[in-house]
Coordinates of C-alpha atoms and ligand atoms in Angstrom, one line a residue:
X6 CA 130.7 102.3 98.5
X7 CA 131.3 100.2 101.6
X8 CA 129.5 101.9 104.6
X9 CA 128.7 100.5 108.1
X10 CA 125.5 100.9 110.2
X11 CA 127.1 103.3 112.2
X12 CA 127.5 105.4 108.7
X13 CA 124.5 105.5 108.0
X14 CA 122.8 106.8 111.4
X15 CA 125.5 109.7 111.0
X16 CA 124.7 110.3 107.5
X17 CA 120.9 110.1 108.0
X18 CA 121.0 112.9 110.6
X19 CA 123.9 114.7 108.9
X20 CA 122.3 114.8 105.0
X21 CA 118.5 113.5 105.4
X22 CA 116.0 116.6 106.0
X23 CA 113.3 114.6 107.2
X24 CA 109.5 115.3 105.9
X25 CA 107.0 116.5 109.1
X26 CA 109.7 115.8 111.1
X27 CA 111.4 118.3 114.2
X28 CA 115.1 117.3 112.9
X29 CA 116.3 118.7 116.3
X30 CA 114.5 116.0 118.2
X31 CA 115.0 113.5 115.2
X32 CA 119.1 114.3 115.6
X33 CA 118.7 113.8 119.3
X34 CA 116.8 110.5 119.1
X35 CA 117.7 106.7 117.8
X36 CA 114.9 106.0 114.9
X37 CA 114.9 102.6 112.7
X38 CA 116.6 102.4 109.7
X39 CA 114.3 100.2 107.6
X40 CA 116.5 97.9 105.4
X41 CA 113.6 95.2 104.4
X42 CA 110.3 93.9 104.8
X43 CA 108.6 91.0 104.4
X44 CA 104.6 90.7 104.9
X45 CA 103.5 93.1 107.6
X46 CA 107.2 93.0 108.8
X47 CA 109.8 95.6 108.7
X48 CA 113.4 94.4 109.9
X49 CA 115.8 97.5 110.6
X50 CA 119.6 97.7 109.8
X51 CA 120.2 96.2 113.1
X52 CA 117.3 92.7 112.1
X53 CA 114.9 94.4 115.0
X54 CA 111.6 93.1 113.5
X55 CA 108.5 95.2 113.6
X56 CA 105.1 95.2 112.9
X57 CA 103.9 97.8 110.1
X58 CA 101.2 99.2 112.1
X59 CA 100.6 102.0 110.4
X60 CA 100.9 100.7 106.7
X61 CA 104.2 102.7 105.9
X62 CA 101.9 105.8 106.0
X63 CA 98.9 104.2 105.1
X64 CA 99.7 102.7 101.6
X65 CA 100.8 99.1 102.2
X66 CA 97.9 96.8 101.4
X67 CA 98.9 93.0 100.7
X68 CA 102.1 93.4 102.5
X69 CA 105.6 93.9 102.0
X70 CA 107.9 92.4 99.6
X71 CA 104.6 90.8 97.9
X72 CA 105.8 87.8 95.4
X73 CA 103.1 88.9 92.9
X74 CA 104.0 92.6 93.4
X75 CA 107.8 92.1 93.0
X76 CA 107.2 90.6 90.1
X77 CA 104.5 92.3 88.1
X78 CA 107.5 95.0 88.6
X79 CA 110.4 93.2 87.1
X80 CA 108.5 92.2 84.2
X81 CA 107.6 95.7 83.8
X82 CA 111.1 97.0 84.7
X83 CA 112.7 94.4 81.8
X84 CA 110.5 96.0 79.2
X85 CA 110.8 99.6 79.9
X86 CA 110.6 101.7 83.3
X87 CA 109.4 105.1 81.7
X88 CA 107.6 106.5 78.7
X89 CA 106.0 110.0 78.6
X90 CA 102.3 110.1 78.2
X91 CA 102.5 113.7 76.9
X92 CA 101.3 112.9 73.2
X93 CA 102.2 109.1 73.4
X94 CA 100.9 105.9 75.8
X95 CA 102.2 103.2 77.4
X96 CA 100.5 99.5 78.2
X97 CA 99.9 99.4 81.6
X98 CA 98.5 102.9 82.2
X99 CA 96.0 101.9 79.8
X100 CA 95.1 98.9 81.3
X101 CA 95.1 100.5 84.7
X102 CA 92.8 103.2 83.6
X103 CA 90.2 100.9 82.4
X104 CA 90.4 98.6 85.4
X105 CA 89.7 101.8 87.3
X106 CA 87.3 103.0 85.7
X107 CA 85.2 99.4 85.8
X108 CA 85.8 99.4 89.8
X109 CA 84.8 103.5 90.5
X110 CA 81.3 104.7 90.7
X111 CA 79.4 104.5 87.1
X112 CA 79.7 108.5 86.5
X113 CA 83.7 108.5 86.6
X114 CA 84.6 107.3 83.0
X115 CA 87.9 109.5 82.6
X116 CA 91.1 108.8 84.6
X117 CA 94.4 111.6 84.9
X118 CA 97.4 110.2 86.6
X119 CA 100.1 112.2 88.9
X120 CA 102.5 110.8 91.4
X121 CA 100.9 111.4 95.1
X122 CA 97.7 112.2 96.7
X123 CA 98.2 115.9 97.2
X124 CA 98.9 116.4 93.3
X125 CA 95.8 114.2 92.5
X126 CA 93.5 117.0 94.5
X127 CA 95.5 119.6 92.9
X128 CA 94.6 118.6 89.7
X129 CA 90.8 117.9 90.8
X130 CA 91.0 121.4 92.1
X131 CA 92.2 123.3 88.6
X132 CA 90.2 120.7 86.4
X133 CA 87.3 122.1 88.3
X134 CA 87.9 125.6 88.1
X135 CA 89.0 125.1 84.3
X136 CA 85.8 123.4 83.8
X137 CA 83.8 126.4 84.5
X138 CA 86.8 128.7 83.0
X139 CA 86.0 126.7 79.2
X140 CA 82.4 127.1 79.9
X141 CA 83.0 130.8 79.9
X142 CA 81.8 131.0 83.6
X143 CA 84.9 133.3 85.4
X144 CA 83.6 134.5 87.7
X145 CA 83.9 130.8 90.0
X146 CA 86.7 131.3 91.9
X147 CA 86.3 129.6 95.5
X148 CA 85.8 126.3 96.8
X149 CA 83.6 125.0 100.0
X150 CA 86.1 122.8 102.5
X151 CA 86.1 121.9 105.9
X152 CA 87.7 123.1 108.8
X153 CA 90.0 119.8 109.9
X154 CA 90.2 119.1 106.4
X155 CA 93.9 117.0 105.0
X156 CA 94.3 117.0 101.0
X157 CA 98.0 117.4 100.8
X158 CA 101.3 119.5 101.3
X159 CA 101.4 121.5 97.9
X160 CA 99.8 124.9 98.2
X161 CA 96.5 124.1 96.9
X162 CA 95.9 121.4 98.6
X163 CA 96.6 123.0 101.7
X164 CA 94.7 126.6 100.6
X165 CA 91.6 123.4 101.0
X166 CA 93.0 122.2 104.3
X167 CA 92.2 122.7 107.4
X168 CA 94.7 121.7 109.7
X169 CA 96.0 124.8 111.8
X170 CA 99.2 123.6 112.8
X171 CA 100.1 122.7 109.5
X172 CA 98.7 125.0 107.6
X173 CA 99.1 128.0 109.7
X174 CA 102.2 129.4 108.3
X175 CA 101.0 129.4 104.7
X176 CA 97.9 131.2 105.0
X177 CA 99.2 134.5 103.1
X178 CA 100.1 132.3 99.9
X179 CA 96.3 130.6 100.2
X180 CA 93.4 131.1 98.1
X181 CA 90.2 132.2 100.2
X182 CA 87.8 129.2 100.7
X183 CA 84.3 129.0 102.4
X184 CA 84.3 126.7 105.3
X185 CA 82.5 124.4 107.1
X186 CA 82.8 123.4 110.5
X187 CA 85.0 120.0 111.3
X188 CA 81.7 117.5 111.3
X189 CA 83.0 115.4 114.4
X190 CA 84.2 118.1 116.3
X191 CA 81.0 120.1 115.7
X192 CA 78.9 117.3 116.4
X193 CA 80.6 116.2 119.8
X194 CA 80.8 120.0 121.2
X195 CA 76.7 121.0 119.8
X196 CA 75.3 117.7 120.2
X197 CA 77.5 115.1 122.3
X198 CA 77.6 113.1 119.0
X199 CA 77.6 112.2 115.4
X200 CA 73.6 111.9 115.3
X201 CA 71.2 112.8 112.1
X202 CA 70.1 115.9 114.0
X203 CA 73.9 117.1 113.7
X204 CA 74.3 115.9 109.7
X205 CA 70.6 117.8 109.0
X206 CA 73.0 120.8 110.8
X207 CA 75.8 120.7 108.8
X208 CA 73.9 120.3 105.4
X209 CA 71.9 123.4 106.2
X210 CA 75.5 125.6 106.9
X211 CA 76.2 124.1 103.7
X212 CA 73.2 125.1 102.0
X213 CA 73.4 128.8 103.4
X214 CA 77.0 129.0 101.9
X215 CA 75.2 127.8 98.7
X216 CA 72.6 130.3 98.6
X217 CA 74.3 133.2 99.2
X218 CA 77.4 132.0 97.2
X219 CA 76.5 129.4 94.8
X220 CA 77.2 132.0 91.6
X221 CA 81.2 132.1 92.6
X222 CA 81.5 127.9 94.1
X223 CA 83.6 125.6 92.1
X224 CA 82.5 122.8 94.4
X225 CA 83.0 121.2 97.5
X226 CA 85.8 119.3 98.4
X227 CA 85.8 117.0 101.3
X228 CA 87.9 113.6 102.3
X229 CA 86.0 110.9 101.8
X230 CA 83.9 109.5 105.2
X231 CA 86.5 110.4 107.8
X232 CA 89.3 113.4 108.2
X233 CA 92.3 111.3 108.8
X234 CA 95.3 113.7 109.1
X235 CA 93.1 115.0 111.4
X236 CA 92.8 112.6 113.8
X237 CA 90.7 109.6 112.2
X238 CA 87.7 112.3 112.9
X239 CA 84.8 110.5 111.1
X240 CA 81.5 112.3 109.6
X241 CA 77.9 111.8 110.4
X242 CA 76.8 108.5 108.0
X243 CA 75.2 110.0 105.1
X244 CA 76.9 113.2 105.3
X245 CA 78.3 112.6 101.9
X246 CA 75.1 112.1 100.6
X247 CA 73.5 114.8 101.4
X248 CA 76.4 116.9 99.8
X249 CA 76.5 115.3 97.1
X250 CA 72.5 115.9 96.8
X251 CA 73.3 119.7 97.7
X252 CA 76.1 119.9 95.2
X253 CA 73.7 118.6 92.6
X254 CA 70.9 121.0 93.9
X255 CA 73.0 123.8 93.2
X256 CA 75.0 122.9 90.4
X257 CA 78.7 122.8 91.9
X258 CA 81.3 120.1 92.1
X259 CA 81.3 117.6 94.4
X260 CA 85.3 116.6 94.9
X261 CA 85.8 113.2 97.3
X262 CA 89.3 112.3 98.1
X263 CA 89.8 108.9 98.8
X264 CA 93.4 109.3 99.0
X265 CA 93.4 107.2 102.6
X266 CA 90.3 105.6 102.4
X267 CA 90.8 104.2 99.2
X268 CA 91.7 100.5 98.7
X269 CA 89.7 98.9 101.3
X270 CA 90.5 100.5 104.2
X271 CA 87.0 101.2 105.3
X272 CA 86.1 98.0 104.4
X273 CA 85.1 98.4 101.2
X274 CA 87.3 98.8 98.1
X275 CA 86.3 102.5 98.4
X276 CA 84.3 104.4 100.8
X277 CA 81.8 106.1 98.8
X278 CA 80.4 102.5 97.7
X279 CA 79.3 103.1 101.5
X280 CA 76.9 105.7 100.7
X281 CA 76.2 105.3 97.2
X282 CA 77.9 108.1 96.2
X283 CA 78.9 109.0 92.8
X284 CA 81.1 112.7 92.9
X285 CA 82.1 114.7 90.1
X286 CA 85.7 114.2 91.0
X287 CA 87.5 111.2 92.8
X288 CA 91.1 111.4 93.9
X289 CA 93.3 108.1 94.9
X290 CA 96.9 107.6 95.3
X291 CA 98.4 105.4 98.6
X292 CA 97.2 101.8 98.1
X293 CA 96.7 102.5 94.3
X294 CA 100.2 100.5 93.8
X295 CA 99.6 98.3 97.3
X296 CA 102.3 100.7 98.8
X297 CA 105.4 100.3 96.2
X298 CA 105.3 103.1 94.4
X299 CA 104.1 106.6 94.3
X300 CA 101.1 106.7 91.8
X301 CA 98.1 108.9 92.3
X302 CA 94.7 109.6 89.9
X303 CA 91.8 112.0 89.9
X304 CA 88.9 110.1 88.2
X305 CA 86.5 112.4 86.9
X306 CA 83.0 112.3 84.6
X307 CA 82.4 112.9 80.5
X308 CA 80.6 115.9 81.5
X309 CA 83.9 117.7 82.5
X310 CA 86.4 115.6 80.0
X311 CA 84.1 117.0 77.4
X312 CA 84.4 120.9 78.6
X313 CA 88.2 120.4 77.4
X314 CA 87.7 119.1 73.8
X315 CA 87.8 121.6 71.2
X316 CA 90.2 122.5 68.0
X317 CA 93.9 122.7 68.9
X318 CA 93.7 126.5 68.2
X319 CA 91.2 127.4 71.2
X320 CA 93.1 126.1 73.7
X321 CA 91.1 124.4 76.0
X322 CA 92.7 121.3 77.1
X323 CA 94.3 120.8 80.5
X324 CA 97.6 122.1 80.6
X325 CA 98.9 119.8 83.4
X326 CA 101.0 117.2 83.5
X327 CA 104.7 115.9 85.3
X328 CA 107.3 113.8 84.2
X329 CA 106.3 110.6 85.4
X330 CA 102.3 111.2 84.8
X331 CA 101.2 107.7 83.9
X332 CA 105.0 105.8 85.0
X333 CA 104.5 102.7 83.6
X334 CA 106.2 100.4 86.4
X335 CA 103.4 102.2 89.3
X336 CA 100.8 101.2 86.7
X337 CA 102.0 97.7 85.9
X338 CA 102.3 97.4 90.0
X339 CA 98.7 99.2 90.4
X340 CA 97.3 96.7 88.0
X341 CA 98.8 93.9 89.8
X342 CA 97.6 95.1 93.1
X343 CA 94.2 95.1 91.8
X344 CA 94.6 91.7 90.2
X345 CA 95.5 90.2 94.2
X346 CA 92.5 91.9 95.7
X347 CA 89.9 90.2 92.9
X348 CA 92.3 86.9 93.5
X349 CA 92.8 86.3 97.4
X350 CA 89.3 88.4 98.2
X351 CA 91.0 90.6 100.0
X352 CA 87.9 92.5 101.0
X353 CA 86.4 89.3 102.5
X354 CA 89.1 88.7 104.3
X355 CA 88.8 91.5 105.8
X356 CA 85.4 91.8 107.1
X357 CA 86.9 89.5 110.2
X358 CA 89.4 91.9 111.0
X359 CA 87.5 94.7 111.5
X360 CA 84.6 93.0 113.6
X361 CA 88.1 92.0 115.7
X362 CA 89.6 95.1 116.0
X363 CA 86.3 97.3 116.8
X364 CA 85.9 94.4 119.8
X365 CA 89.3 94.9 120.6
X366 CA 89.2 98.6 121.0
X367 CA 86.4 98.4 123.3
X368 CA 89.3 97.1 126.3
X369 CA 91.0 100.8 125.7
X370 CA 88.0 102.5 127.1
X371 CA 89.2 101.2 130.7
X372 CA 92.4 103.4 130.5
X373 CA 91.9 106.6 131.9
X374 CA 94.3 108.2 129.1
X375 CA 92.2 107.4 126.7
X376 CA 89.7 110.0 125.5
X377 CA 87.9 108.8 122.7
X378 CA 88.4 106.0 120.5
X379 CA 87.0 106.7 116.9
X380 CA 86.9 104.0 113.7
X381 CA 85.8 103.6 110.1
X382 CA 86.2 99.9 108.6
X383 CA 89.9 99.1 109.4
X384 CA 90.7 102.7 110.2
X385 CA 91.4 103.7 113.9
X386 CA 92.5 106.1 116.4
X387 CA 93.1 106.5 120.0
X388 CA 92.9 109.8 121.2
X389 CA 95.2 110.3 124.4
X390 CA 94.2 112.9 126.9
X391 CA 95.4 113.9 130.9
X392 CA 93.2 111.9 133.1
X393 CA 91.2 115.3 133.5
X394 CA 90.3 115.5 129.8
X395 CA 92.5 118.4 128.8
X396 CA 95.0 117.6 126.1
X397 CA 99.0 117.2 127.3
X398 CA 100.6 120.4 126.0
X399 CA 101.6 119.8 122.5
X400 CA 105.7 120.4 123.4
X401 CA 105.5 116.9 125.5
X402 CA 105.0 114.8 122.3
X403 CA 103.1 112.3 124.5
X404 CA 101.7 110.3 121.2
X405 CA 105.2 110.0 119.8
X406 CA 107.2 108.9 123.3
X407 CA 103.7 106.2 123.5
X408 CA 105.0 105.3 119.9
X409 CA 108.7 104.9 121.1
X410 CA 107.9 102.5 123.9
X411 CA 106.0 100.3 121.3
X412 CA 108.9 99.6 119.0
X413 CA 110.5 98.0 122.4
X414 CA 108.2 95.3 121.5
X415 CA 108.4 95.3 118.2
X416 CA 105.3 97.4 116.6
X417 CA 106.2 100.8 114.4
X418 CA 103.6 103.5 114.9
X419 CA 103.1 106.9 113.2
X420 CA 100.9 109.3 116.0
X421 CA 98.9 112.2 114.6
X422 CA 99.5 114.6 117.7
X423 CA 98.2 112.0 120.6
X424 CA 96.0 110.3 118.5
X425 CA 97.5 106.6 117.7
X426 CA 96.7 105.9 114.8
X427 CA 96.2 102.0 113.7
X428 CA 96.2 101.9 109.7
X429 CA 97.7 98.1 109.3
X430 CA 98.4 96.6 106.1
X431 CA 94.6 94.6 105.2
X432 CA 96.6 91.3 105.3
X433 CA 97.4 91.4 108.8
X434 CA 96.1 88.0 110.5
X435 CA 94.0 88.2 113.8
X436 CA 97.2 87.2 115.9
X437 CA 99.2 89.8 114.8
X438 CA 96.3 92.5 115.2
X439 CA 96.3 91.0 118.9
X440 CA 100.0 91.6 118.9
X441 CA 99.5 95.3 117.7
X442 CA 96.7 96.1 120.4
X443 CA 98.3 94.5 123.1
X444 CA 101.7 96.2 122.8
X445 CA 100.0 99.3 122.4
X446 CA 97.6 99.1 125.6
X447 CA 101.2 98.4 127.4
X448 CA 102.8 101.5 126.0
X449 CA 100.0 103.6 126.8
X450 CA 99.9 102.2 130.5
X451 CA 104.0 102.0 130.6
X452 CA 104.6 105.7 129.5
X453 CA 101.7 107.4 131.1
X454 CA 101.6 105.6 134.5
X455 CA 103.1 108.8 136.0
X456 CA 100.4 111.1 134.4
Ligands
PMP12 N1 94.5 113.4 101.2 C1 94.1 112.9 102.4 C2 93.0 112.3 102.6 C3 95.1 111.9 102.6 O1 95.0 111.4 104.3 C4 96.8 112.4 102.2 C5 98.1 112.2 102.9 N2 98.1 111.4 104.2 C6 96.8 112.9 101.1 C7 95.9 114.0 100.5 C8 98.0 113.5 100.6 O2 98.8 112.7 99.5 P1 100.2 112.3 99.5 O3 100.8 112.2 101.2 O4 100.7 111.1 99.0 O5 100.7 113.4 98.9

């Protein structure tokens, strides 16, 4: 089929409904159509080059068009692209399951595959509920969640989410949860900072919910270490550990969502390592294939797995699966992703980059529109507000305007509202980090000078 660049632009606006996108606005603007990638760079159909400062929505790890990941994919492709795992198996999904169990906290011994983060969380919720169902504890129906949480866009994941602008419209369709406040917002408002006192306050609130309702509670679900989609809102240190202790004390599950934080983003392979936490469920996605193919997993314990064992006629098994569950290609790439982490010492190489990022972010404090800077490892957010500290009106799309400006100097951003997100591929070099930050600083100043 013959087509020109103009055809692509036209057809994109005519046929393609983009996710999380106001299509009325999208159709009025020029957005890049990417054609290829190389390392941390993306190239659009006009050959313009951009640093991928958001790792293609937080999933790219070792760079685009990576020879080793390409080869792993091609090698598997020449054998078979997909075979079902409903009642049969395939080599890459077996090997990957073993590798994942080896690199995650020791209490996690079983791997259930899916394709995206939302599904991995949906599966954790269903499994957790179903565990108690199989045990005959049918009155357990509720999860404890956090305000501002984000676990994906399917109805179950939205039910345990708490971002008003994304989730409010669906309220009548959602199941009920018990909610704790968003730790970052709560601590800032009440204590002015993320301190131990605030952590204890939050944990006491959790204890109160558990004391009143633990017989009806299935578990607690949290993002690991930071509420990413809410605008990079970290928890007080030790909060995760405190939640783990309470969940054990009250006999409810602790579900940790490492979809965004997993695979090195916080400086360790998984954030749970930093607090010595071993949850009952841990979900992974995004970086699991280095940003190549959709794959996600729900890891769980022997205890949970065993509750689904029984004679066939007992029908205790987990009635859940997707067409592409445990896809051969995705699993083969995920194995190579892990090999690269080990052989290229990705996490060791990352440490000086984290320090550099932290140091350079300090400079942003000088800008009058920078309201707050938040960071966990290599994940960061810069919140922009008016000089008087009031948020910009939502419809002004200030974050997007800054992002569009940055494209002119070859950096691709995708903000969360007016929070400029920095989620660079882990392989990015110091000089490239500098280019991203210099560009962002310039774009903020140039866009907001008049405000
Ligand atoms: N959990 C977290 C913590 C996330 O940040 C995201 C995506 N940003 C998801 C779940 C959903 O993952 P997916 O988009 O792959 O469904």
